[in-house]
Each structure stands twice: as C-alpha cells, then as structure tokens.
Amino acid sequence: MSKSEKANAGKTLNIIKKEIEDHFLNKRQEILDIELNSKLINEKIDISLPVRPVKSGSIHPITKTLDEITSILASMGFEVKEGPHIEDEYNNFTALNISENHPARQDHDTFYLNKKNMLLRTHTSPVQIRVMSQKKLPIKIIAPGATYRCDDDATHSPMFHQVEGLLVDKNANMAQLKSVIKILLEKFFQIENIPVRFRPSYFPFTEPSAEVDIGCSKKNNTLEIGKDEEWLEVLGCGMVNVKVLENCGIDAEKYRGFAFGLGVERFAMLKYGINDLRMFYENDLKWLKNYSFNPNGFPNIIRGLR
Ligand code: DAH
C-alpha cells in the first residue's frame, strides 16, 4: 500500500478493532449477568422459613450437685482425689476397721466380683485409705464419685454417689470438722445460720463419730429446709479412728484426722425438690428437661415456669 492508502486502511482497521472489542465485552457482560441471575434465583434464601431447632444437652442434677459440693469444698482448700470403682476388700473394709465379721460388711450389700477379694466400692471411704497410705502429710482432700450396693427400691439405687472428705494434720480437731460441715451446709442450701446438729453415732472408721442433722419443717406434707422444728439427717462424720491412721502407717501420736461422707442424691433431692430417687437414672426426657440445668448457666426456662 502506498503511504496514503496505509493511513486510510489503518483508520478503518482501528474502527473495526474497536467494534470487535465492544462486541466481545458486551457479550462477556451478558454471560456474566445470566450467570449471576441464575445464581440469585437458585440460591435464594427464604427468610420466612422457621429456624431449625437447636437441640442442646443439659446438666444432670447429680452432676450439678456434685459440682456445687466440690466447688464449695475446693474454695475451703480441699483437693479433689479419685479412686477406682473396682476396689479390693482391704481398702473398702479391712483398712477402714471393718473386720471380716463386722456387721457393717453385711450391711453394705456388696457386689463381689469373680476375682478374689475384689468388689465394687460400697462407699468413697477407700479413697481415704489410698491417700493416707501415700503418707504425704498434711492431707486435705475430697473424693467425689460413684459407689455401688446391691440394693434397689424407692430410696436405694444399685449405683449412687458420695462425696468423702478427709483432713489429716497435726492439730486437726472436731471444732474444725464442725465448722467445715456448717459452712458446707450453709453454702449448699444457701441458708445462713441453718440449724445444724451433731448427734453421737458410730462408724468403724471414726472415733468419736457423729451424724449430722439439719433443721427443717415438715408441715402440710411439705419439707422446708432451714426451719427450727424437726431434724433431718444429712451426713456422717467423725475423727479418723487411730486404728485407721495406723493401718495407713501414719503416726497417730503426731497426727489427727477428721472425715465425713455424704450422699449426693440425698443432697440433690433436698435442694431441688426431687422426691423419687429412681428418676435420676430413668433417662426420661420430660423429667430431665424439668430437673436438669442449662449448660450456659442461664436459668432453664422450663424450670422457671414450673
Ligand atoms: N462411708 C460411710 C457410708 O457409706 C459414710 C461416712 C460416714 C464416711 C462417716 C465418713 C465418715 O468418712 O466419717 O455410709
């Protein structure tokens, strides 16, 4: 092409190039729009749909009660210790001064295992023996956990829970025991100056021994805790029997101990107004909704409306 022809052709080609580019961009946008519109149609969110229910678990009243008792005692400096549920006769009975023909051995309705001398622990007291035998003094522990007895009726379950407490120190005494128990009961039942009575009793592993009663009223078939009318037994306690200290190799001339043991189901029933022990283990959802606790710590609405 001549120079002038080239200039003309260049102009025309540029126009054509621009047209092609425009066509291309328009078509591209058209395709993107179609894609977007179909997405908008297909992925439309229907905000009028009802939400799917969130099914959350809840805290069982036994767990809640165990947590409450544990945290009150932990705030007084008791450390949590655990022991095996499968125990031997020595820790469960013999070392606790419950000899072979002691009536308490029969009272405990023990589940014996096929293996010689092995059983399901009938109380949390064997944890005392395990901890004392380590001889790391002083000792200030609680042992919460499941216990087992061959018993099943309206007020007994073959599996139940206890919290054991044990303090061993040079000057441990009954006054300290009384004050620990008093604080525990006041804080647990959230009743200041709750009437508490220590009534002389007998346990092979403590000497002296006492059973602890709290004041209540039982008028009109309604139990009210904290009243000064009648007594209700809630736990057992005492000064650790010298024989038990010696069984664990602790010098009873230098060291004293006090101990207590309580039933968690009983505490839960009294605080939360549960009157049938068996319901704890029925796994009845309606019952659980009513008596369990919201894990977030918010009050359970169903309970509130009860
Ligand atoms: N072990 C007892 C029981 O299961 C409860 C108990 C009573 C534990 C007195 C103690 C205690 O430590 O001092 O019936």
mmCIF file of C-alpha atoms and ligand atoms in Angstrom:
data_model
loop_
_atom_site.group_PDB
_atom_site.id
_atom_site.type_symbol
_atom_site.label_atom_id
_atom_site.label_comp_id
_atom_site.label_asym_id
_atom_site.label_seq_id
_atom_site.Cartn_x
_atom_site.Cartn_y
_atom_site.Cartn_z
ATOM 1 C CA MET A 1 0.000 0.000 0.000
ATOM 2 C CA SER A 2 1.065 3.477 -0.620
ATOM 3 C CA LYS A 3 1.582 5.758 2.296
ATOM 4 C CA SER A 4 -1.810 7.442 1.959
ATOM 5 C CA GLU A 5 -3.543 4.089 1.412
ATOM 6 C CA LYS A 6 -1.884 2.761 4.576
ATOM 7 C CA ALA A 7 -3.175 5.712 6.637
ATOM 8 C CA ASN A 8 -6.733 5.188 5.406
ATOM 9 C CA ALA A 9 -6.644 1.420 5.928
ATOM 10 C CA GLY A 10 -5.234 1.942 9.457
ATOM 11 C CA LYS A 11 -8.167 4.168 10.414
ATOM 12 C CA THR A 12 -10.701 1.646 9.120
ATOM 13 C CA LEU A 13 -8.938 -1.266 10.848
ATOM 14 C CA ASN A 14 -8.900 0.630 14.153
ATOM 15 C CA ILE A 15 -12.639 1.213 13.906
ATOM 16 C CA ILE A 16 -13.210 -2.480 13.191
ATOM 17 C CA LYS A 17 -10.914 -3.487 16.079
ATOM 18 C CA LYS A 18 -12.864 -1.240 18.468
ATOM 19 C CA GLU A 19 -16.148 -2.717 17.268
ATOM 20 C CA ILE A 20 -14.926 -6.262 17.826
ATOM 21 C CA GLU A 21 -13.674 -5.349 21.295
ATOM 22 C CA ASP A 22 -17.007 -3.747 22.198
ATOM 23 C CA HIS A 23 -18.891 -6.780 20.944
ATOM 24 C CA PHE A 24 -16.643 -9.020 22.989
ATOM 25 C CA LEU A 25 -17.071 -7.019 26.197
ATOM 26 C CA ASN A 26 -20.847 -6.758 25.757
ATOM 27 C CA LYS A 27 -21.189 -10.485 25.199
ATOM 28 C CA ARG A 28 -18.994 -11.164 28.231
ATOM 29 C CA GLN A 29 -21.129 -8.939 30.440
ATOM 30 C CA GLU A 30 -24.279 -10.583 29.063
ATOM 31 C CA ILE A 31 -22.953 -14.033 30.034
ATOM 32 C CA LEU A 32 -21.917 -12.837 33.495
ATOM 33 C CA ASP A 33 -25.372 -11.321 34.036
ATOM 34 C CA ILE A 34 -27.102 -14.560 33.075
ATOM 35 C CA GLU A 35 -24.837 -16.486 35.434
ATOM 36 C CA LEU A 36 -25.477 -14.061 38.293
ATOM 37 C CA ASN A 37 -29.234 -14.018 37.757
ATOM 38 C CA SER A 38 -29.483 -17.778 37.744
ATOM 39 C CA LYS A 39 -27.430 -17.879 40.954
ATOM 40 C CA LEU A 40 -29.726 -15.324 42.547
ATOM 41 C CA ILE A 41 -32.756 -17.367 41.595
ATOM 42 C CA ASN A 42 -31.353 -20.727 42.665
ATOM 43 C CA GLU A 43 -29.687 -19.660 45.877
ATOM 44 C CA LYS A 44 -32.495 -17.520 47.139
ATOM 45 C CA ILE A 45 -32.792 -17.563 50.976
ATOM 46 C CA ASP A 46 -36.307 -17.785 52.265
ATOM 47 C CA ILE A 47 -36.104 -15.681 55.394
ATOM 48 C CA SER A 48 -39.681 -16.573 56.274
ATOM 49 C CA LEU A 49 -38.749 -20.226 56.930
ATOM 50 C CA PRO A 50 -38.862 -21.195 60.620
ATOM 51 C CA VAL A 51 -35.446 -21.883 62.178
ATOM 52 C CA ARG A 52 -34.315 -25.431 62.757
ATOM 53 C CA PRO A 53 -34.441 -26.179 66.499
ATOM 54 C CA VAL A 54 -31.017 -26.368 68.174
ATOM 55 C CA LYS A 55 -31.080 -29.377 70.458
ATOM 56 C CA SER A 56 -28.613 -28.791 73.242
ATOM 57 C CA GLY A 57 -27.737 -31.085 76.103
ATOM 58 C CA SER A 58 -28.176 -30.102 79.721
ATOM 59 C CA ILE A 59 -26.509 -30.680 83.065
ATOM 60 C CA HIS A 60 -27.911 -33.618 85.053
ATOM 61 C CA PRO A 61 -28.960 -32.679 88.617
ATOM 62 C CA ILE A 62 -26.450 -35.178 90.044
ATOM 63 C CA THR A 63 -23.613 -33.579 88.069
ATOM 64 C CA LYS A 64 -24.782 -30.127 89.124
ATOM 65 C CA THR A 65 -24.944 -31.140 92.802
ATOM 66 C CA LEU A 66 -21.513 -32.806 92.642
ATOM 67 C CA ASP A 67 -20.107 -29.630 91.064
ATOM 68 C CA GLU A 68 -21.670 -27.443 93.733
ATOM 69 C CA ILE A 69 -20.397 -29.531 96.658
ATOM 70 C CA THR A 70 -16.966 -29.860 95.076
ATOM 71 C CA SER A 71 -16.587 -26.157 94.425
ATOM 72 C CA ILE A 72 -17.676 -25.173 97.953
ATOM 73 C CA LEU A 73 -15.123 -27.558 99.483
ATOM 74 C CA ALA A 74 -12.451 -26.613 96.935
ATOM 75 C CA SER A 75 -12.904 -22.986 97.992
ATOM 76 C CA MET A 76 -12.006 -24.131 101.524
ATOM 77 C CA GLY A 77 -8.789 -25.688 100.190
ATOM 78 C CA PHE A 78 -9.823 -29.339 99.724
ATOM 79 C CA GLU A 79 -8.179 -31.010 96.749
ATOM 80 C CA VAL A 80 -10.153 -33.469 94.600
ATOM 81 C CA LYS A 81 -8.869 -37.065 94.575
ATOM 82 C CA GLU A 82 -10.352 -40.037 92.780
ATOM 83 C CA GLY A 83 -10.076 -43.753 93.345
ATOM 84 C CA PRO A 84 -11.030 -46.838 91.315
ATOM 85 C CA HIS A 85 -14.621 -48.076 91.365
ATOM 86 C CA ILE A 86 -13.322 -51.640 91.429
ATOM 87 C CA GLU A 87 -11.684 -51.942 94.832
ATOM 88 C CA ASP A 88 -10.270 -54.692 96.995
ATOM 89 C CA GLU A 89 -11.683 -55.801 100.314
ATOM 90 C CA TYR A 90 -8.717 -54.374 102.151
ATOM 91 C CA ASN A 91 -9.252 -50.739 101.075
ATOM 92 C CA ASN A 92 -13.044 -50.918 101.134
ATOM 93 C CA PHE A 93 -13.378 -52.680 104.510
ATOM 94 C CA THR A 94 -10.375 -54.043 106.398
ATOM 95 C CA ALA A 95 -8.195 -50.929 106.481
ATOM 96 C CA LEU A 96 -11.263 -48.902 107.475
ATOM 97 C CA ASN A 97 -11.547 -51.045 110.601
ATOM 98 C CA ILE A 98 -14.460 -53.056 109.216
ATOM 99 C CA SER A 99 -13.285 -56.574 110.019
ATOM 100 C CA GLU A 100 -14.487 -59.687 108.231
ATOM 101 C CA ASN A 101 -17.270 -60.483 110.676
ATOM 102 C CA HIS A 102 -18.148 -56.879 111.373
ATOM 103 C CA PRO A 103 -21.903 -56.363 110.825
ATOM 104 C CA ALA A 104 -21.166 -53.326 108.610
ATOM 105 C CA ARG A 105 -19.744 -55.689 105.996
ATOM 106 C CA GLN A 106 -23.111 -57.371 105.713
ATOM 107 C CA ASP A 107 -24.953 -54.041 105.880
ATOM 108 C CA HIS A 108 -23.204 -52.843 102.779
ATOM 109 C CA ASP A 109 -24.814 -55.407 100.419
ATOM 110 C CA THR A 110 -21.649 -55.616 98.431
ATOM 111 C CA PHE A 111 -21.311 -56.511 94.752
ATOM 112 C CA TYR A 112 -18.469 -59.022 94.823
ATOM 113 C CA LEU A 113 -16.573 -59.700 91.614
ATOM 114 C CA ASN A 114 -15.413 -63.082 90.368
ATOM 115 C CA LYS A 115 -11.839 -62.177 91.140
ATOM 116 C CA LYS A 116 -10.887 -62.984 94.719
ATOM 117 C CA ASN A 117 -11.189 -60.116 97.202
ATOM 118 C CA MET A 118 -12.371 -57.683 94.538
ATOM 119 C CA LEU A 119 -15.637 -55.746 94.698
ATOM 120 C CA LEU A 120 -17.401 -52.586 93.537
ATOM 121 C CA ARG A 121 -16.657 -49.977 96.176
ATOM 122 C CA THR A 122 -19.604 -49.598 98.550
ATOM 123 C CA HIS A 123 -18.569 -46.084 99.597
ATOM 124 C CA THR A 124 -15.941 -43.448 98.763
ATOM 125 C CA SER A 125 -14.121 -44.088 102.058
ATOM 126 C CA PRO A 126 -11.479 -46.392 100.451
ATOM 127 C CA VAL A 127 -10.086 -43.253 98.778
ATOM 128 C CA GLN A 128 -9.139 -42.145 102.325
ATOM 129 C CA ILE A 129 -7.002 -45.282 102.667
ATOM 130 C CA ARG A 130 -5.349 -44.793 99.272
ATOM 131 C CA VAL A 131 -4.461 -41.168 100.012
ATOM 132 C CA MET A 132 -3.318 -41.743 103.616
ATOM 133 C CA SER A 133 -1.144 -44.685 102.567
ATOM 134 C CA GLN A 134 0.884 -42.317 100.376
ATOM 135 C CA LYS A 135 1.792 -40.535 103.638
ATOM 136 C CA LYS A 136 2.140 -37.102 102.082
ATOM 137 C CA LEU A 137 1.088 -35.045 105.082
ATOM 138 C CA PRO A 138 -0.835 -32.910 105.787
ATOM 139 C CA ILE A 139 -3.841 -34.198 103.809
ATOM 140 C CA LYS A 140 -6.877 -32.143 102.840
ATOM 141 C CA ILE A 141 -8.890 -33.918 100.179
ATOM 142 C CA ILE A 142 -12.369 -34.712 98.957
ATOM 143 C CA ALA A 143 -13.268 -37.767 96.902
ATOM 144 C CA PRO A 144 -16.465 -37.388 94.874
ATOM 145 C CA GLY A 145 -17.753 -40.286 92.809
ATOM 146 C CA ALA A 146 -19.992 -43.255 92.134
ATOM 147 C CA THR A 147 -20.490 -46.040 94.670
ATOM 148 C CA TYR A 148 -22.370 -49.353 94.419
ATOM 149 C CA ARG A 149 -24.588 -51.501 96.595
ATOM 150 C CA CYS A 150 -26.760 -54.460 95.794
ATOM 151 C CA ASP A 151 -29.957 -52.620 96.666
ATOM 152 C CA ASP A 152 -32.836 -51.362 94.537
ATOM 153 C CA ASP A 153 -36.044 -49.766 95.762
ATOM 154 C CA ALA A 154 -37.708 -46.333 96.015
ATOM 155 C CA THR A 155 -34.939 -44.981 98.238
ATOM 156 C CA HIS A 156 -31.959 -47.078 97.076
ATOM 157 C CA SER A 157 -30.264 -47.418 93.733
ATOM 158 C CA PRO A 158 -27.536 -50.004 92.951
ATOM 159 C CA MET A 159 -25.349 -47.100 91.784
ATOM 160 C CA PHE A 160 -25.298 -43.836 93.682
ATOM 161 C CA HIS A 161 -22.836 -41.079 94.510
ATOM 162 C CA GLN A 162 -20.958 -39.913 97.544
ATOM 163 C CA VAL A 163 -18.511 -37.195 98.463
ATOM 164 C CA GLU A 164 -15.890 -38.150 101.005
ATOM 165 C CA GLY A 165 -13.864 -35.557 102.909
ATOM 166 C CA LEU A 166 -10.617 -36.120 104.781
ATOM 167 C CA LEU A 167 -8.255 -33.840 106.646
ATOM 168 C CA VAL A 168 -5.164 -35.150 108.429
ATOM 169 C CA ASP A 169 -2.904 -32.701 110.218
ATOM 170 C CA LYS A 170 -1.054 -32.241 113.497
ATOM 171 C CA ASN A 171 -3.809 -30.285 115.196
ATOM 172 C CA ALA A 172 -6.924 -31.460 113.339
ATOM 173 C CA ASN A 173 -9.886 -31.382 115.697
ATOM 174 C CA MET A 174 -13.619 -31.759 115.983
ATOM 175 C CA ALA A 175 -14.216 -27.995 116.106
ATOM 176 C CA GLN A 176 -12.667 -27.658 112.639
ATOM 177 C CA LEU A 177 -14.793 -30.547 111.393
ATOM 178 C CA LYS A 178 -17.925 -28.862 112.712
ATOM 179 C CA SER A 179 -17.077 -25.574 111.081
ATOM 180 C CA VAL A 180 -16.282 -27.172 107.692
ATOM 181 C CA ILE A 181 -19.613 -29.040 107.766
ATOM 182 C CA LYS A 182 -21.525 -25.932 108.855
ATOM 183 C CA ILE A 183 -20.052 -23.818 106.042
ATOM 184 C CA LEU A 184 -20.705 -26.585 103.506
ATOM 185 C CA LEU A 185 -24.366 -26.889 104.548
ATOM 186 C CA GLU A 186 -24.929 -23.122 104.676
ATOM 187 C CA LYS A 187 -23.430 -22.556 101.252
ATOM 188 C CA PHE A 188 -25.004 -25.598 99.620
ATOM 189 C CA PHE A 189 -28.540 -24.892 100.826
ATOM 190 C CA GLN A 190 -27.971 -21.126 100.590
ATOM 191 C CA ILE A 191 -29.425 -20.643 104.066
ATOM 192 C CA GLU A 192 -27.441 -18.522 106.521
ATOM 193 C CA ASN A 193 -27.378 -19.919 110.076
ATOM 194 C CA ILE A 194 -29.091 -23.136 109.011
ATOM 195 C CA PRO A 195 -29.703 -25.146 112.211
ATOM 196 C CA VAL A 196 -27.090 -27.943 112.372
ATOM 197 C CA ARG A 197 -26.904 -30.694 114.997
ATOM 198 C CA PHE A 198 -24.068 -33.172 115.566
ATOM 199 C CA ARG A 199 -25.596 -36.330 117.026
ATOM 200 C CA PRO A 200 -23.304 -39.023 118.510
ATOM 201 C CA SER A 201 -23.225 -42.094 116.295
ATOM 202 C CA TYR A 202 -20.993 -44.980 115.297
ATOM 203 C CA PHE A 203 -18.810 -45.702 112.282
ATOM 204 C CA PRO A 204 -15.952 -48.216 112.495
ATOM 205 C CA PHE A 205 -13.526 -45.792 110.807
ATOM 206 C CA THR A 206 -14.159 -42.790 113.067
ATOM 207 C CA GLU A 207 -13.984 -42.309 116.844
ATOM 208 C CA PRO A 208 -15.837 -40.330 118.014
ATOM 209 C CA SER A 209 -18.437 -40.438 115.255
ATOM 210 C CA ALA A 210 -21.395 -38.202 114.593
ATOM 211 C CA GLU A 211 -24.340 -37.981 112.298
ATOM 212 C CA VAL A 212 -25.267 -34.504 111.174
ATOM 213 C CA ASP A 213 -28.853 -33.271 111.091
ATOM 214 C CA ILE A 214 -30.221 -30.040 109.675
ATOM 215 C CA GLY A 215 -33.288 -28.187 110.857
ATOM 216 C CA CYS A 216 -36.439 -28.379 108.784
ATOM 217 C CA SER A 217 -40.189 -28.280 108.968
ATOM 218 C CA LYS A 218 -42.471 -30.969 107.564
ATOM 219 C CA LYS A 219 -45.844 -29.274 107.789
ATOM 220 C CA ASN A 220 -48.644 -29.908 105.251
ATOM 221 C CA ASN A 221 -46.652 -32.625 103.575
ATOM 222 C CA THR A 222 -44.068 -30.016 102.537
ATOM 223 C CA LEU A 223 -40.438 -30.183 103.553
ATOM 224 C CA GLU A 224 -38.840 -26.840 104.258
ATOM 225 C CA ILE A 225 -35.099 -26.828 104.919
ATOM 226 C CA GLY A 226 -33.678 -24.339 107.427
ATOM 227 C CA LYS A 227 -36.589 -24.266 109.880
ATOM 228 C CA ASP A 228 -36.087 -24.926 113.566
ATOM 229 C CA GLU A 229 -38.800 -27.573 114.096
ATOM 230 C CA GLU A 230 -37.568 -31.038 113.197
ATOM 231 C CA TRP A 231 -34.243 -32.671 112.409
ATOM 232 C CA LEU A 232 -33.260 -34.323 109.150
ATOM 233 C CA GLU A 233 -30.160 -36.495 108.869
ATOM 234 C CA VAL A 234 -27.817 -35.459 106.039
ATOM 235 C CA LEU A 235 -24.349 -36.953 106.556
ATOM 236 C CA GLY A 236 -21.896 -38.913 108.685
ATOM 237 C CA CYS A 237 -18.568 -37.752 110.081
ATOM 238 C CA GLY A 238 -16.044 -38.079 112.884
ATOM 239 C CA MET A 239 -12.423 -38.069 113.951
ATOM 240 C CA VAL A 240 -10.448 -40.652 111.963
ATOM 241 C CA ASN A 241 -10.078 -43.773 114.128
ATOM 242 C CA VAL A 242 -6.498 -44.160 115.390
ATOM 243 C CA LYS A 243 -6.548 -47.752 114.082
ATOM 244 C CA VAL A 244 -7.228 -46.432 110.561
ATOM 245 C CA LEU A 245 -4.355 -43.928 110.776
ATOM 246 C CA GLU A 246 -2.082 -46.754 111.938
ATOM 247 C CA ASN A 247 -3.283 -49.101 109.176
ATOM 248 C CA CYS A 248 -2.013 -46.458 106.747
ATOM 249 C CA GLY A 249 1.316 -46.053 108.524
ATOM 250 C CA ILE A 250 0.584 -42.598 109.927
ATOM 251 C CA ASP A 251 1.972 -41.780 113.383
ATOM 252 C CA ALA A 252 -1.196 -41.345 115.457
ATOM 253 C CA GLU A 253 0.797 -39.731 118.261
ATOM 254 C CA LYS A 254 1.589 -36.807 115.986
ATOM 255 C CA TYR A 255 -1.334 -36.677 113.580
ATOM 256 C CA ARG A 256 -5.098 -36.442 113.914
ATOM 257 C CA GLY A 257 -7.721 -36.597 111.211
ATOM 258 C CA PHE A 258 -11.332 -35.843 110.596
ATOM 259 C CA ALA A 259 -13.543 -37.269 107.884
ATOM 260 C CA PHE A 260 -17.046 -37.015 106.524
ATOM 261 C CA GLY A 261 -19.151 -38.750 103.916
ATOM 262 C CA LEU A 262 -22.355 -37.623 102.271
ATOM 263 C CA GLY A 263 -24.842 -38.951 99.731
ATOM 264 C CA VAL A 264 -25.080 -36.758 96.639
ATOM 265 C CA GLU A 265 -28.540 -37.984 95.600
ATOM 266 C CA ARG A 266 -29.900 -37.037 99.026
ATOM 267 C CA PHE A 267 -28.394 -33.553 98.778
ATOM 268 C CA ALA A 268 -29.799 -33.114 95.257
ATOM 269 C CA MET A 269 -33.267 -34.307 96.295
ATOM 270 C CA LEU A 270 -33.382 -31.926 99.266
ATOM 271 C CA LYS A 271 -32.162 -28.880 97.359
ATOM 272 C CA TYR A 272 -34.048 -29.364 94.117
ATOM 273 C CA GLY A 273 -37.276 -30.846 95.433
ATOM 274 C CA ILE A 274 -36.899 -34.249 93.785
ATOM 275 C CA ASN A 275 -38.848 -36.923 95.620
ATOM 276 C CA ASP A 276 -38.208 -40.112 93.677
ATOM 277 C CA LEU A 277 -34.624 -41.331 93.681
ATOM 278 C CA ARG A 278 -35.176 -43.653 90.744
ATOM 279 C CA MET A 279 -35.926 -40.792 88.368
ATOM 280 C CA PHE A 280 -32.244 -39.777 88.422
ATOM 281 C CA TYR A 281 -31.418 -42.828 86.315
ATOM 282 C CA GLU A 282 -34.543 -43.335 84.184
ATOM 283 C CA ASN A 283 -33.306 -41.039 81.382
ATOM 284 C CA ASP A 284 -36.841 -39.764 80.972
ATOM 285 C CA LEU A 285 -36.507 -36.724 78.691
ATOM 286 C CA LYS A 286 -39.505 -34.919 80.151
ATOM 287 C CA TRP A 287 -38.132 -35.310 83.660
ATOM 288 C CA LEU A 288 -34.644 -34.285 82.565
ATOM 289 C CA LYS A 289 -35.981 -31.135 80.875
ATOM 290 C CA ASN A 290 -37.621 -30.182 84.131
ATOM 291 C CA TYR A 291 -34.830 -31.019 86.551
ATOM 292 C CA SER A 292 -31.625 -30.520 84.581
ATOM 293 C CA PHE A 293 -29.639 -27.329 84.197
ATOM 294 C CA ASN A 294 -28.760 -25.190 81.228
ATOM 295 C CA PRO A 295 -25.073 -25.647 80.408
ATOM 296 C CA ASN A 296 -24.680 -21.939 79.596
ATOM 297 C CA GLY A 297 -25.534 -21.024 83.136
ATOM 298 C CA PHE A 298 -28.744 -19.281 82.105
ATOM 299 C CA PRO A 299 -31.819 -20.277 84.046
ATOM 300 C CA ASN A 300 -33.673 -23.080 82.369
ATOM 301 C CA ILE A 301 -36.945 -21.545 81.196
ATOM 302 C CA ILE A 302 -38.947 -24.718 81.656
ATOM 303 C CA ARG A 303 -37.785 -24.937 85.276
ATOM 304 C CA GLY A 304 -38.649 -21.273 85.789
ATOM 305 C CA LEU A 305 -42.216 -21.784 84.622
ATOM 306 C CA ARG A 306 -42.762 -24.837 86.726
HETATM 307 N N1 DAH B 1 -18.734 -44.392 104.427
HETATM 308 C C1 DAH B 1 -19.957 -44.078 105.109
HETATM 309 C C2 DAH B 1 -21.134 -44.734 104.386
HETATM 310 O O1 DAH B 1 -21.048 -45.005 103.240
HETATM 311 C C3 DAH B 1 -20.163 -42.597 105.199
HETATM 312 C C4 DAH B 1 -19.204 -41.927 106.101
HETATM 313 C C5 DAH B 1 -19.532 -41.746 107.440
HETATM 314 C C6 DAH B 1 -17.952 -41.528 105.654
HETATM 315 C C7 DAH B 1 -18.644 -41.144 108.306
HETATM 316 C C8 DAH B 1 -17.044 -40.910 106.524
HETATM 317 C C9 DAH B 1 -17.407 -40.726 107.861
HETATM 318 O O2 DAH B 1 -15.842 -40.503 106.127
HETATM 319 O O3 DAH B 1 -16.524 -40.120 108.700
HETATM 320 O O4 DAH B 1 -22.144 -44.957 104.983
#
